[in-house]
Coordinates of C-alpha atoms in Angstrom, one line a residue:
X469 CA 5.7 32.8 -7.5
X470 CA 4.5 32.3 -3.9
X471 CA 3.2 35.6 -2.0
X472 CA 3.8 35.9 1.7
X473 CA 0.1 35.7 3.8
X474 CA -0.7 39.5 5.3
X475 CA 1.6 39.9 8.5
X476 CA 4.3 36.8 7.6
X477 CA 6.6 38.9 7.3
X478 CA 6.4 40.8 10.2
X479 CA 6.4 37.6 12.2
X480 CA 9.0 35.6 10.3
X481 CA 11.5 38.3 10.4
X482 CA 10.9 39.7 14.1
X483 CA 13.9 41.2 15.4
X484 CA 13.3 38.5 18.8
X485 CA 12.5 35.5 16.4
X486 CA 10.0 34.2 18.4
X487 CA 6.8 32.8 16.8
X488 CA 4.6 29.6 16.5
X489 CA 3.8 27.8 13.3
X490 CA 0.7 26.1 13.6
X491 CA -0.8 23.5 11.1
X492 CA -4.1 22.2 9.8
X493 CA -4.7 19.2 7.9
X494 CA -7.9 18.7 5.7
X495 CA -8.8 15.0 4.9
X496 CA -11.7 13.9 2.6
X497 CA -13.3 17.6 3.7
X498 CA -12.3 17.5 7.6
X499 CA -10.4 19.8 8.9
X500 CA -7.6 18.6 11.7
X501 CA -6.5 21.2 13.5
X502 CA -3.3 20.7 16.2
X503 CA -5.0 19.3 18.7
X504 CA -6.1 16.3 16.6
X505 CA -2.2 15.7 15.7
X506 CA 0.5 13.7 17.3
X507 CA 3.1 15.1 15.6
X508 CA 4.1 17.7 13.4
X509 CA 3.9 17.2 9.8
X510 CA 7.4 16.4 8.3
X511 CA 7.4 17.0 4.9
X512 CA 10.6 15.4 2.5
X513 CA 11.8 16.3 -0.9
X514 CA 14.5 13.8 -1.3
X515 CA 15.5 14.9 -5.0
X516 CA 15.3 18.6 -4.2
X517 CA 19.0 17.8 -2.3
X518 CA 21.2 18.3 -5.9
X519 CA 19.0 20.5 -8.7
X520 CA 19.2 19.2 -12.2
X521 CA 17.8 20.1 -15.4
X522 CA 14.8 18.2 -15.8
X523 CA 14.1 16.3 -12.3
X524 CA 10.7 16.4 -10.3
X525 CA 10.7 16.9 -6.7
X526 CA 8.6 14.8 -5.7
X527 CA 7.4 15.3 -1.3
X528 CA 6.2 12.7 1.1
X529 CA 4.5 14.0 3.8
X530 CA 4.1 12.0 7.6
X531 CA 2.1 12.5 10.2
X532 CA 0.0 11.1 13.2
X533 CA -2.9 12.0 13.7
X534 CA -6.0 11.2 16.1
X535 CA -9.1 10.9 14.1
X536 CA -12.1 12.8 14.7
X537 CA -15.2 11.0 16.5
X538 CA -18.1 9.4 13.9
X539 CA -15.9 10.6 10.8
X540 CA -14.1 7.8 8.3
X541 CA -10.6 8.4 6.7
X542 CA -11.0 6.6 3.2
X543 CA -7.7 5.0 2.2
X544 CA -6.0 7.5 -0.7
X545 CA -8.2 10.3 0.6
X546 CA -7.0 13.9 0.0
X547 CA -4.8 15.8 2.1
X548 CA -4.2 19.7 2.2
X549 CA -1.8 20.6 4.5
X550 CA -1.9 24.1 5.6
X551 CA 0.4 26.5 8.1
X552 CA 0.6 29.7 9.7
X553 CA 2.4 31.8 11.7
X554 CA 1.2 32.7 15.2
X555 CA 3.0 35.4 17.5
X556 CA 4.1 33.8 21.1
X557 CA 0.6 35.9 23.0
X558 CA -1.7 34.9 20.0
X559 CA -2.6 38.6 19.1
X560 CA -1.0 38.6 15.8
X561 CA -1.6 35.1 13.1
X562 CA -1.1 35.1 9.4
X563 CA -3.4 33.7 7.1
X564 CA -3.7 29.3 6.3
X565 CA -1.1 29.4 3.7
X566 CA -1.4 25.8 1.9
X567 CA 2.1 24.0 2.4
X568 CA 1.2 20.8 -0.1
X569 CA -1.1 18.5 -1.4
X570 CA -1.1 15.0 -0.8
X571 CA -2.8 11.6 -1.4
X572 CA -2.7 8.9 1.3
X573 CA -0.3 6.2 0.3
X574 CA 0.1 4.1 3.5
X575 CA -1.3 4.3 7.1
X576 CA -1.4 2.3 10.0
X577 CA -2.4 1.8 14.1
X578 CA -6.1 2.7 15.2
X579 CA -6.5 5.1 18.0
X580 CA -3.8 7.1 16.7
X581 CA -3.1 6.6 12.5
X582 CA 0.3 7.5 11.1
X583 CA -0.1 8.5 7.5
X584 CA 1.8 8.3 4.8
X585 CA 1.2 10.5 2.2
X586 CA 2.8 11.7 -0.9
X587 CA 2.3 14.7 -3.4
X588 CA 0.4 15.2 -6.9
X589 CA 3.9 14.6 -8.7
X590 CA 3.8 11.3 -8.4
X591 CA 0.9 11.2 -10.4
X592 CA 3.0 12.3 -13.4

């Protein structure tokens, strides 16, 4: 069972439903924050569509990112992916609540590399 961070709930469920959710990535011990990102992350669980008895949901996680000066992504590094929830004036966040972890499985470009990564699962 997954708990809520301290003050999710207060965001999440805010009568105006107005708040940000903001993501970090941490490759091979670096931590991306949004400003090193292209994109949001977009996480996929294809299988999770129609539950069965006995099926593995398996995620693939995407995103583009601009890497950090001097540091090296090593291809199937680790991924964490991480979010929380910011009000709109930035006076009340949640804690980093970790969303997934992944393993690079593809990436490509330079300047700006689009990852693909998928989940532990897949290891099974």
């Amino acid at each position: 069972m997954r708990i809520a961070p301290t003050n999710w709930d207060t965001l999440f469920s805010n009568a105006s439903g107005v708040h940000i959710t903001e993501y970090k990535l941490v490759i091979n011990d670096i931590t991306y924050y949004s400003e090193n990102m292209q994109s949001r992350p977009i996480i996929t669980k294809p299988l999770l569509g129609e539950p069965a008895i006995g099926r593995v949901c398996s995620a693939t996680m995407t995103v583009a990112i601009r890497p950090i000066e001097n540091t090296t992504i090593p291809k199937a590094a680790r991924v964490l992916a991480y979010c929380r929830l910011t009000s709109q004036d930035g006076s009340i966040t949640t804690d980093w609540k970790l969303i997934g972890k992944f393993n690079i499985s593809s990436r490509s470009g330079t300047k700006i590399l689009t990852l693909k990564c998928r989940d532990d699962m897949i290891k099974a």
